[in-house]
Coordinates of C-alpha atoms in Angstrom, one line a residue:
X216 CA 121.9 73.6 131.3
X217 CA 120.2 76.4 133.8
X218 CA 122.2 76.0 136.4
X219 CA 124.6 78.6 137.5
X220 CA 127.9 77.4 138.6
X221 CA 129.1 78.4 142.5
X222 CA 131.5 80.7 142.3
X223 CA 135.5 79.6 142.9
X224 CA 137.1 77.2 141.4
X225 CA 134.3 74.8 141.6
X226 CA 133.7 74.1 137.6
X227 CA 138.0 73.4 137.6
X228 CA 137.6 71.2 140.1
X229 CA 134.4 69.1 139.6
X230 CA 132.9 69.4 136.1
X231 CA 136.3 69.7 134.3
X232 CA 137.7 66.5 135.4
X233 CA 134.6 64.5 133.7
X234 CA 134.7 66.2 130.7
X235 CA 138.4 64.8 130.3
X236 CA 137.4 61.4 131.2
X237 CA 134.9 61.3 128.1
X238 CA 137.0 63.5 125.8
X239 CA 136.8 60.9 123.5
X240 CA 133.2 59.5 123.6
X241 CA 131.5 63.3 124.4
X242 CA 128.9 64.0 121.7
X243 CA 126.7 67.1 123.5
X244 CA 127.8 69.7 125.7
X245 CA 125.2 71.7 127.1
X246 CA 126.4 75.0 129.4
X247 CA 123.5 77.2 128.4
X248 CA 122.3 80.0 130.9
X249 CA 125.2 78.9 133.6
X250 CA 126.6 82.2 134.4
X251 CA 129.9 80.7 133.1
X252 CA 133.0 83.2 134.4
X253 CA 135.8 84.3 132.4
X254 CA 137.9 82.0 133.5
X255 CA 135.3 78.6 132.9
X256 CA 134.6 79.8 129.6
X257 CA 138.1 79.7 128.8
X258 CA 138.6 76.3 130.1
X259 CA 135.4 75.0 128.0
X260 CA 137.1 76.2 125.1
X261 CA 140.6 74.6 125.8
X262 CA 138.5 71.4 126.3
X263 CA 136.8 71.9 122.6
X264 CA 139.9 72.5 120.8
X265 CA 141.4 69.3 122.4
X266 CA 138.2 67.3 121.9
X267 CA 137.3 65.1 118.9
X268 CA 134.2 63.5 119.6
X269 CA 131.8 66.6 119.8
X270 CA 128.5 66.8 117.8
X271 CA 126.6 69.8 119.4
X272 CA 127.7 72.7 121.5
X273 CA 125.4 75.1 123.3
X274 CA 126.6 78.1 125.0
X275 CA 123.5 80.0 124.5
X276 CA 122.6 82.7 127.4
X277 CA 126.2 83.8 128.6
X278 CA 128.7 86.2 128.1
X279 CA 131.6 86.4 126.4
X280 CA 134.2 89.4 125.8
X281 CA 136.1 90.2 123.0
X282 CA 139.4 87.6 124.1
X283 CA 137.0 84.9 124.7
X284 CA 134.8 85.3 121.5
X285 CA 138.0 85.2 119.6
X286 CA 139.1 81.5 121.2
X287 CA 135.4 80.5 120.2
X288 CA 135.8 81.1 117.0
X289 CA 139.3 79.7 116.7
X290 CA 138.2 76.1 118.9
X291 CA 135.0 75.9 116.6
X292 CA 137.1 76.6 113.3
X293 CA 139.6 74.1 114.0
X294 CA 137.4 71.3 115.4
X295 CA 137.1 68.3 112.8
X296 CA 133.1 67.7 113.2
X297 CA 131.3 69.8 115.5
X298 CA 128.3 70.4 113.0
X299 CA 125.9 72.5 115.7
X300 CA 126.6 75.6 117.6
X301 CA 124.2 77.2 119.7
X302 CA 125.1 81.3 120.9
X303 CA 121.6 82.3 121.0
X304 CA 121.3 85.1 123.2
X305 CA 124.4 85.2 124.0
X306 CA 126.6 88.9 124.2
X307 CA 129.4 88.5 121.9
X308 CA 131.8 91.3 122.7
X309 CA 129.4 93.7 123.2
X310 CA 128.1 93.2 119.9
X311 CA 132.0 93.6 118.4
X312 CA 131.8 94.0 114.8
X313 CA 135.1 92.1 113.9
X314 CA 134.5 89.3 116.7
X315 CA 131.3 88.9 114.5
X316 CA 133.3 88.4 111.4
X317 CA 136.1 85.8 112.9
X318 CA 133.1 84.0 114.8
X319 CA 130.9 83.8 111.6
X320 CA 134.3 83.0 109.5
X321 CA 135.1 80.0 111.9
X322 CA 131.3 78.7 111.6
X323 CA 131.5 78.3 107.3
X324 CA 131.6 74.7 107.6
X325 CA 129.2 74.0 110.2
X326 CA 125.5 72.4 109.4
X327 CA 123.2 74.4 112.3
X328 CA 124.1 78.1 113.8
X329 CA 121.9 79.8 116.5
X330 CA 122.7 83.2 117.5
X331 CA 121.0 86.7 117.9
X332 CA 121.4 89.6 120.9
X333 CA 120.0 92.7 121.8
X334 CA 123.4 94.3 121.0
X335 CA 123.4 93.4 117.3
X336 CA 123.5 96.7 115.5
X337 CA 122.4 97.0 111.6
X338 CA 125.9 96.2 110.9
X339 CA 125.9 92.9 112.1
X340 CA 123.3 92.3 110.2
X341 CA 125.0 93.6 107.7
X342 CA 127.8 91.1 107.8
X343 CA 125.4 88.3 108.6
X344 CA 123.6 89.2 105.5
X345 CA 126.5 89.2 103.5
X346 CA 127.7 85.8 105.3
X347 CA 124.5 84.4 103.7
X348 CA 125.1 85.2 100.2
X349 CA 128.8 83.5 100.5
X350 CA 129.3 79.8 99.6
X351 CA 128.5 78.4 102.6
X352 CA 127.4 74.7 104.1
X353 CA 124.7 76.1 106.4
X354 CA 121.3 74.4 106.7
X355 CA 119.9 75.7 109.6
X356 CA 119.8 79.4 110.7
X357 CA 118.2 81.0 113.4
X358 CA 118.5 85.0 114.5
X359 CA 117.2 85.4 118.1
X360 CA 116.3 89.0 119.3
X361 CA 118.3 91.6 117.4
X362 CA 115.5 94.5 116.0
X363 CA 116.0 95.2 112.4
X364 CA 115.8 98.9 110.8
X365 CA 114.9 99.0 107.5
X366 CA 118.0 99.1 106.2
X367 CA 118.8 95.3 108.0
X368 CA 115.7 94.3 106.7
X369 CA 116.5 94.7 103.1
X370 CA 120.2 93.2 103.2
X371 CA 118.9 90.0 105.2
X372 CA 115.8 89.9 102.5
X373 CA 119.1 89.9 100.1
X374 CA 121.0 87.5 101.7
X375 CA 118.7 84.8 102.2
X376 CA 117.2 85.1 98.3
X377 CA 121.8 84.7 97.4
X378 CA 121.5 81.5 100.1
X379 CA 121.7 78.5 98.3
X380 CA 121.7 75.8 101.2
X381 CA 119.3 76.7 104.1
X382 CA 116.7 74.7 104.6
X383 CA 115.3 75.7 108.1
X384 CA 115.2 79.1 109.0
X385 CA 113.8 81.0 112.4
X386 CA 113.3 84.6 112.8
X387 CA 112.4 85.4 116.2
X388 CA 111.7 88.9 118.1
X389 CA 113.2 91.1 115.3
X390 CA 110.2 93.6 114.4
X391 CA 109.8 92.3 110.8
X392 CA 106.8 92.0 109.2
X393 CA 106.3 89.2 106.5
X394 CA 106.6 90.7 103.4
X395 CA 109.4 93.0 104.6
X396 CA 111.3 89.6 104.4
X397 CA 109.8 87.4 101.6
X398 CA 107.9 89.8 99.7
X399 CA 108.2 90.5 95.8
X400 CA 110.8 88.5 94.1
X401 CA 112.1 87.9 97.5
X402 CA 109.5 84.8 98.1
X403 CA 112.4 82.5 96.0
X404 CA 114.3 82.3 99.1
X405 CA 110.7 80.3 100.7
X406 CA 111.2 77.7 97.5
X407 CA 113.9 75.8 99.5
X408 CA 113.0 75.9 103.3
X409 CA 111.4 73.1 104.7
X410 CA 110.8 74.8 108.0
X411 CA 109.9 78.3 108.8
X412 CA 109.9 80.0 112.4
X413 CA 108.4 83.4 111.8
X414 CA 107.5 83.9 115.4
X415 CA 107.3 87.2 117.4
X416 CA 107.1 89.5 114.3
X417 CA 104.1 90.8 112.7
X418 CA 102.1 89.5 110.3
X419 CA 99.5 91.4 108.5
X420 CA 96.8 91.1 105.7
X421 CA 99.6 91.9 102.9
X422 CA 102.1 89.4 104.7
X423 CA 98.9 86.3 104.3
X424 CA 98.5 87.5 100.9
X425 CA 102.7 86.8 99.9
X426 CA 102.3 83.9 102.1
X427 CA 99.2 82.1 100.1
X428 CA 101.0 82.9 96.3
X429 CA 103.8 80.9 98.2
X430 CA 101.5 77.8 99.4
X431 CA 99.5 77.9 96.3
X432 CA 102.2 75.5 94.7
X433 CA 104.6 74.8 97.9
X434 CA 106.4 71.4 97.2
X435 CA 109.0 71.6 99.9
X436 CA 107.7 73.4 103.6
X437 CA 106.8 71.3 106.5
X438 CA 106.8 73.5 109.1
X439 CA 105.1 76.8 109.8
X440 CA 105.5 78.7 112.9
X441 CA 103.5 81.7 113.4
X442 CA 102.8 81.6 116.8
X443 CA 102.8 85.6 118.9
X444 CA 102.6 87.5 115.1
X445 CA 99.7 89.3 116.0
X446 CA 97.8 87.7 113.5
X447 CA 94.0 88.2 113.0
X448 CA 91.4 86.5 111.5
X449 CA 90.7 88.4 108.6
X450 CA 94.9 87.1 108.0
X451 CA 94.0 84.0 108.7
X452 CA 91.3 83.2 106.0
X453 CA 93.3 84.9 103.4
X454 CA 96.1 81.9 103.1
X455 CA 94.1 78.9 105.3
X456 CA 92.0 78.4 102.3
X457 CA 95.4 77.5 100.1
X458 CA 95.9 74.8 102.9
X459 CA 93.1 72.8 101.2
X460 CA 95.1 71.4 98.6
X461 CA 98.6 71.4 100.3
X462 CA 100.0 68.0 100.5
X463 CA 103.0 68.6 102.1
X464 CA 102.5 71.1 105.4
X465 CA 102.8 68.7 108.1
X466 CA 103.3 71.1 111.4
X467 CA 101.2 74.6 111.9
X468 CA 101.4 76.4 114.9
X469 CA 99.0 79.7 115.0
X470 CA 99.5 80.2 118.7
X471 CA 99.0 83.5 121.0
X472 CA 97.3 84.9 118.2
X473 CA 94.2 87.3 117.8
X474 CA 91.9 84.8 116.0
X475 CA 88.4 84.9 117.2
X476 CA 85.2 82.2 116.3
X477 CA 84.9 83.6 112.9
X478 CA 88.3 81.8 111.8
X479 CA 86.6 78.6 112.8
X480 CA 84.7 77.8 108.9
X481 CA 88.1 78.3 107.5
X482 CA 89.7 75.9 109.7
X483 CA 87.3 73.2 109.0
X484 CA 87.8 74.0 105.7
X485 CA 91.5 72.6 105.9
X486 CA 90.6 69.9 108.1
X487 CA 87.8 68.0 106.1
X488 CA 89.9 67.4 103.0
X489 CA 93.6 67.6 104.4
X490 CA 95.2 64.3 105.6
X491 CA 98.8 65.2 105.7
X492 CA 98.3 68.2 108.2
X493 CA 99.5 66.5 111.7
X494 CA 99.4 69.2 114.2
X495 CA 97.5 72.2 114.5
X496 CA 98.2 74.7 117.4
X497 CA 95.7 77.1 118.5
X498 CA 96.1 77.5 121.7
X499 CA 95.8 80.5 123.9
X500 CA 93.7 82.7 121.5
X501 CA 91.2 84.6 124.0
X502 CA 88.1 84.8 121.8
X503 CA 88.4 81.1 119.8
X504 CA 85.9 80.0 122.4
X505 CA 83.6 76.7 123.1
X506 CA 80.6 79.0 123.7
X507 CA 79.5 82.1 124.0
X508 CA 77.0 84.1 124.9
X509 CA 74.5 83.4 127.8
X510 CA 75.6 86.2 130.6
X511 CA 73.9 89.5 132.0
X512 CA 75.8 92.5 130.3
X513 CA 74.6 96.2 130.9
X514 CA 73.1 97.5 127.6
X515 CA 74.2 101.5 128.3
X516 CA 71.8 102.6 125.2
X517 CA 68.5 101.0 127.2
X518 CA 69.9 101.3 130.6
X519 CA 69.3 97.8 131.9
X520 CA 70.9 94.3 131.7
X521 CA 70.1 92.1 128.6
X522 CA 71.0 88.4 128.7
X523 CA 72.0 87.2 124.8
X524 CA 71.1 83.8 123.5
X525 CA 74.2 80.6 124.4
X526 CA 75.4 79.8 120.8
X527 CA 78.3 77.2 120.3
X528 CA 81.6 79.3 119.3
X529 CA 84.2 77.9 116.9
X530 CA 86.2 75.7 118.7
X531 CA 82.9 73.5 119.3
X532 CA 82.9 73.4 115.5
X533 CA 86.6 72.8 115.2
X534 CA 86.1 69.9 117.3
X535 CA 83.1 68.6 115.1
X536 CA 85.5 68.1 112.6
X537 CA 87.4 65.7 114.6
X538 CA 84.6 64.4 116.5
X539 CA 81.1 64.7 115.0
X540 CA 79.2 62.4 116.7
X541 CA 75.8 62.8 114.8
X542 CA 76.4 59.4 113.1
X543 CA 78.2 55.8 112.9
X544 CA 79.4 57.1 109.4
X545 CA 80.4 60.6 109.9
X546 CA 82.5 59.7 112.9
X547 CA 84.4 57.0 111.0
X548 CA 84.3 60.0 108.5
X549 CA 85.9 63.1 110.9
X550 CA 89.5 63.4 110.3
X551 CA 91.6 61.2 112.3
X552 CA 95.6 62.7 111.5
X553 CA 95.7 66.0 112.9
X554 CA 96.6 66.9 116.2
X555 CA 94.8 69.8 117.3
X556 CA 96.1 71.9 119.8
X557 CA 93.5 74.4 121.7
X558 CA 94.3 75.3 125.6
X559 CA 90.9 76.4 127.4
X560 CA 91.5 80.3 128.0
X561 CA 88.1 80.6 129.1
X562 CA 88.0 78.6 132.0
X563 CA 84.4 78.6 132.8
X564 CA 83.9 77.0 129.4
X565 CA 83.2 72.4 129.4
X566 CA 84.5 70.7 127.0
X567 CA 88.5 70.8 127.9
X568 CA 88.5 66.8 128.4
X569 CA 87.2 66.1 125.2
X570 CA 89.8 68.1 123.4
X571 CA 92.4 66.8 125.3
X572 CA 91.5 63.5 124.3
X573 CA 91.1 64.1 120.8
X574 CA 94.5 65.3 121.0
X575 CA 95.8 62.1 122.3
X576 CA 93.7 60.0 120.0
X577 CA 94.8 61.8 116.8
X578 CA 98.8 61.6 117.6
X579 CA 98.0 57.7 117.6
X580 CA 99.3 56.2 113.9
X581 CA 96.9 53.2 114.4
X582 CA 93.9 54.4 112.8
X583 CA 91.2 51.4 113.7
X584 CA 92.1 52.3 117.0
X585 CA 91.7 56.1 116.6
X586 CA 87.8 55.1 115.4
X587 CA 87.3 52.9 118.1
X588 CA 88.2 55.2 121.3
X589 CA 85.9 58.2 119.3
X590 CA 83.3 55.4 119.2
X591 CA 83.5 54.7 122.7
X592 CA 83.8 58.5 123.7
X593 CA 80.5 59.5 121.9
X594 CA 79.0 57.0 123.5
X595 CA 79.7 57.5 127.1
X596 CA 80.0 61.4 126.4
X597 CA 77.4 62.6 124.2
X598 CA 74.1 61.8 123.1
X599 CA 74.0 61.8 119.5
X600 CA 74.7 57.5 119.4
X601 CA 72.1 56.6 122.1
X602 CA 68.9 56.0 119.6
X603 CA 68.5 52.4 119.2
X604 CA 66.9 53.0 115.9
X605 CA 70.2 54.0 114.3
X606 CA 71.5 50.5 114.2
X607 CA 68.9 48.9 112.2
X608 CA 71.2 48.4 109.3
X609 CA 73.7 46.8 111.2
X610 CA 74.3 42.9 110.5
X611 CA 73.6 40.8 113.7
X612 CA 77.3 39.2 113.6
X613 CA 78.6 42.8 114.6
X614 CA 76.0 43.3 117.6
X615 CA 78.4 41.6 119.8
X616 CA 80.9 43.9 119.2
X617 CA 78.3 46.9 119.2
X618 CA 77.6 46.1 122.4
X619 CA 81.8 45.8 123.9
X620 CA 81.3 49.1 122.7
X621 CA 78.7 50.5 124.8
X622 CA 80.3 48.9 127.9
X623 CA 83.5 50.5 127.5
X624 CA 84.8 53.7 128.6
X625 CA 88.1 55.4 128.5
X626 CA 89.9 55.4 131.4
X627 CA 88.5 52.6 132.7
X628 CA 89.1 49.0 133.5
X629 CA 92.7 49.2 131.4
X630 CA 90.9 50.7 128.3
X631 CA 92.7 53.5 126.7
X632 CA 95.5 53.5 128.2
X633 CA 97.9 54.7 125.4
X634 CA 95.7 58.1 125.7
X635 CA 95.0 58.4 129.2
X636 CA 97.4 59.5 132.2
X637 CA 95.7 57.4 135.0
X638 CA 93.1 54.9 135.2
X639 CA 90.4 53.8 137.9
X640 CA 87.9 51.4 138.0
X641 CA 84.3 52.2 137.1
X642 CA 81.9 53.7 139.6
X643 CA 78.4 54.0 138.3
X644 CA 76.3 56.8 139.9
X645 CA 72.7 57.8 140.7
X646 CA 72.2 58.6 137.3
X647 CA 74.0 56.0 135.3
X648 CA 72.8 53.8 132.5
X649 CA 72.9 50.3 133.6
X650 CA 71.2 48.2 131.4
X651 CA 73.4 46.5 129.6
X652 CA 75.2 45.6 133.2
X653 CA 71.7 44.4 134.1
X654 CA 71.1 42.2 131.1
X655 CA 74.6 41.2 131.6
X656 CA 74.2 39.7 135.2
X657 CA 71.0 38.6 134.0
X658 CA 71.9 36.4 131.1
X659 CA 75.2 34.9 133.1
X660 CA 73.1 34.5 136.5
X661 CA 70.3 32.3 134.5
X662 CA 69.9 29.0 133.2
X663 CA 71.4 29.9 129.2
X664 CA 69.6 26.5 127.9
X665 CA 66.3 27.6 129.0
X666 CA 66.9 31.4 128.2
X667 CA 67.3 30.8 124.7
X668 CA 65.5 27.7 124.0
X669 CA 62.1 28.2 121.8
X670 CA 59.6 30.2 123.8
X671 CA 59.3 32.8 126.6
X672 CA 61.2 30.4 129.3
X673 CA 58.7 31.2 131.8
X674 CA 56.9 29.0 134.2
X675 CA 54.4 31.4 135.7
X676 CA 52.6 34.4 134.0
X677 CA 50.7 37.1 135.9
X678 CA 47.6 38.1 134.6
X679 CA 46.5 41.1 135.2
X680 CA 47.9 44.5 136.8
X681 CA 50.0 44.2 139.6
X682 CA 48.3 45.4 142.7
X683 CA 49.7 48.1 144.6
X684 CA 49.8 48.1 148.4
X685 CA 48.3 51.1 150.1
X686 CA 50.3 52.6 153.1
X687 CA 47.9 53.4 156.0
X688 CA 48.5 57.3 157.1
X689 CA 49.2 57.9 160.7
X690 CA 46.2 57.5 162.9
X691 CA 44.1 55.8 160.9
X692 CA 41.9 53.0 162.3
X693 CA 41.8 49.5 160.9
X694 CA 39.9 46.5 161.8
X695 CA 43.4 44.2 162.9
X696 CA 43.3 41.7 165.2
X697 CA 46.6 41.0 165.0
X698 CA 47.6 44.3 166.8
X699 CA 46.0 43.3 169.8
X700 CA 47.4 40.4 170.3
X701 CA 51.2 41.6 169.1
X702 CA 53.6 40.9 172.3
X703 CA 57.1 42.6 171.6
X704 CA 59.8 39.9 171.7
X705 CA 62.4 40.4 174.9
X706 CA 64.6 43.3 175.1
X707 CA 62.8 45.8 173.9
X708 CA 61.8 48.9 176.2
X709 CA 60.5 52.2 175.9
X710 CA 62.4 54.2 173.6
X711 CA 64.3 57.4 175.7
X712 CA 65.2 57.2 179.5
X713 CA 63.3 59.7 182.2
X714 CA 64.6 61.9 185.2
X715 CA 62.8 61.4 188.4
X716 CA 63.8 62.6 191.2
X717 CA 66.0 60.9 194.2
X718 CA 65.1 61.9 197.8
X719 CA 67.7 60.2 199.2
X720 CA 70.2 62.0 196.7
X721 CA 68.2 65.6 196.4
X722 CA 68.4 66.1 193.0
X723 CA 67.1 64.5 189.4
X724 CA 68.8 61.2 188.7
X725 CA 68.8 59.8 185.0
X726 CA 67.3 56.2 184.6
X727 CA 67.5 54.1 181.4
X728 CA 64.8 52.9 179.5
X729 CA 63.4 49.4 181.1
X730 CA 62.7 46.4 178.6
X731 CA 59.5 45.2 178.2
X732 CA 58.7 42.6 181.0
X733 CA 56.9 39.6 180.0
X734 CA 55.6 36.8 182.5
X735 CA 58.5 34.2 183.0
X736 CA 58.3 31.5 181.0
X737 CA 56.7 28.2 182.8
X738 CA 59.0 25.3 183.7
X739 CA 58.2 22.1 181.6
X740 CA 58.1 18.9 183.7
X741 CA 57.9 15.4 182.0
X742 CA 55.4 12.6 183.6
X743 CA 57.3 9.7 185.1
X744 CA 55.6 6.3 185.3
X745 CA 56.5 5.0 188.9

């Protein structure tokens, strides 16, 4: 897949050969975007009609004409189980109204179909439409890129409320709106998917409002994709307050949206009491931010800059919810099953390597563990754990383990390494609290019987305050005898060298500082008795 061919013979003659060698074992064959000629295509196809082994065949991104459309649909109609077929993207004829028909004719029996163009007209969707309402063993549908009039937009509103087997269905680029597609009595057709790609369309206040009757008493979907729908906040908290009570949305992806930090409340809202909701993407909306406020900005009404107050913004309080760290409780408390998604877009924002961990540590399925690494992040990150007085309650049998706690850190020493790409080993700075290390080394550097036998354990106690020495300032004259008598020990000389000058040499010569010279030392002779 993505890689286009050479030209030639070269797909003949190198890739053709392996295909025949697994012929029978081949499950997946993936061409997509390979520029694949006239004359490769055709030999793919010749290869799938022959073939009994194939599962899944993508072809999406390439072009086929009207002869070579037609030998698609025949090698996909005859093959025994090929259940997947992937065209998305892919120019079928020129958008060829009866290659359309023999292509969707040959794909009746087939499980998963992927397809969509810019050349799609309104009657292809037309006949796609109609191809929906048929008896059909489709479960998975996806239209890629064709831009539906209104006329397309009724008959494939139609079609899918006649559809009695999809279960997944993805609607991508095709300048719908919501409740174009599933509005009125058309919602019925939502009652059996279990997956719903809605991406790249619009989605306005009267689409959230056909979308929250539906999740009001959903029982089936799993999935929701609305990422790039254009969808605002004031959207958003018309159907995020059904997700309260939902018990069976697993995935929801609100990406490359316009939500700002007012959606924030409604979010926590679903987080608190939802424990089935997995993953949450957010990412890459501008004006969810960590913080804002706190910048010069020139007021044009007073005529002169006016700094406003930093406040937290709502993905701070999105992350509370997974992280609140303003007790032991309501951290065990936070919600510890969804995955939350939220890129930094404003990068002079902190914060990004919390997130990214909470991230990790919520895809975990352990959840002891997931409690344990938020433990240990709030107290190496934040300050909220760090007063002594908040353990009182806790029985003595668990300070042991309170304090493992404090000494750990993630990505340290081997610890968290299921949620961490690399690890180092722990380098303390200037700043660092060390006094657990300190009563560590202490207690294993001392004598344990004495330490904790009845009693201090000291042998000498000093009364009184500890006298301080005082530094003499330059200059200053004190009564020491000692200085007059101080020799300097051998070696030592004056500190820098001098230039004198050389008469023999005419010039200034450089000498090196001389050590001190001290009287030689006098020869010790031992009395002999003659």
């Amino acid at each position: 897949a993505n890689f286009f061919l050479p030209p030639g013979s070269y797909f003949e003659d190198t890739i053709l050969p392996l295909l025949d060698r697994s012929k029978n074992t081949l499950e997946t064959l993936d061409l997509s975007n390979c520029g694949l000629s006239k004359d490769n295509i055709k030999a793919v196809l010749d290869f799938v009609s022959k073939n009994e082994s194939l599962h899944s065949l993508d072809l999406s991104n390439n072009v086929f004409d009207v002869e070579m459309a037609t030998l698609l649909s025949s090698a996909i109609k005859g093959h025994p189980i090929l259940y997947r077929v992937d065209l998305a993207k892919s120019d079928l004829g020129d958008g060829d109204l009866g290659v359309l028909n023999k292509l969707l004719y040959g794909c009746k029996d087939i499980d998963e179909l992927l397809l969509g163009h810019t050349t799609f007209d309104t009657k292809c969707v037309d006949l796609l439409s109609k191809f929906l309402g048929k008896k059909i063993s489709l479960t998975i549908l996806s239209l890629d890129g064709p831009k539906l009039g209104s006329k397309s937009k009724r008959a494939l509103a139609r079609g899918l409320k006649k559809n009695k087997s999809l279960r997944e269905l993805c609607l991508h680029n095709n300048g719908a709106k919501f409740e174009e597609i599933f509005g009125g009595d058309n919602v019925q057709s939502l009652r059996r998917l279990t997956r719903l790609d809605f991406s790249g369309n619009s989605f306005p206040t009267s689409g959230a409002q056909v979308l929250a009757s539906y999740l009001s008493d959903n029982k089936t979907l799993q999935s929701l994709k609305l990422s790039k729908c254009r969808l605002r906040t004031e959207a958003a908290k018309v159907f995020l307050p059904e997700l309260e009570r939902n018990t069976t949305l697993v995935d929801l992806d609100l990406s490359r949206n316009h939500l700002d930090n007012d959606v924030a409340p409604a979010v926590c809202n679903v987080l608190k009491p939802n424990t089935t909701l997995a993953s949450l993407n957010l990412e890459q909306n501008n004006n969810l931010r960590v913080m804002s406020g706190g910048r010069r900005k020139w007021n044009r009404v007073e005529r002169a800059y006016e700094t406003k107050p930093a406040v937290l913004g709502g993905r701070s309080e999105i992350i509370s919810c997974l992280f609140d760290t303003s007790s032991l409780q309501s951290l065990a408390d936070s919600n510890h099953t969804c995955m939350v998604v939220m890129k930094a877009c404003d990068y002079s924002s902190g914060g990004r390597r919390i997130e990214k961990l909470m991230k990790s540590i919520n895809s975990l399925e352990n959840v002891g563990k997931k409690v344990r690494y938020k433990v240990v992040l709030a107290l190496n990150e934040t300050e909220g754990l760090y007063n002594v007085r908040d353990f009182d309650s806790v029985p003595l049998e668990l300070i042991p383990k309170l304090l493992e706690l404090i000494q750990l850190d993630i990505g340290y020493y081997g610890f968290g390494k299921d949620i961490v790409e690399y690890e180092t080993d722990k380098k303390y700075g200037k700043g660092s609290d060390m006094r657990i290390n300190r009563l560590y080394d202490f207690v294993t550097g001392s004598n344990i019987q004495l330490l904790f036998e009845r009693g201090s354990g000291l042998r000498r106690v000093r009364i009184g305050p500890k006298m301080k020495r005082k530094r003499r300032k330059f200059g200053e004259e004190r009564d020491d005898s000692d200085d007059e008598n101080f020799k300097p020990p051998p070696g030592l000389g004056q500190k820098h060298g001098r230039y004198r000058y050389d008469s023999e040499l005419g010039r200034y010569r450089y000498t090196s500082p001389s050590p001190y010279k001290l009287p030689p030392r006098a020869k010790l002779t031992r009395n002999r008795e003659d």
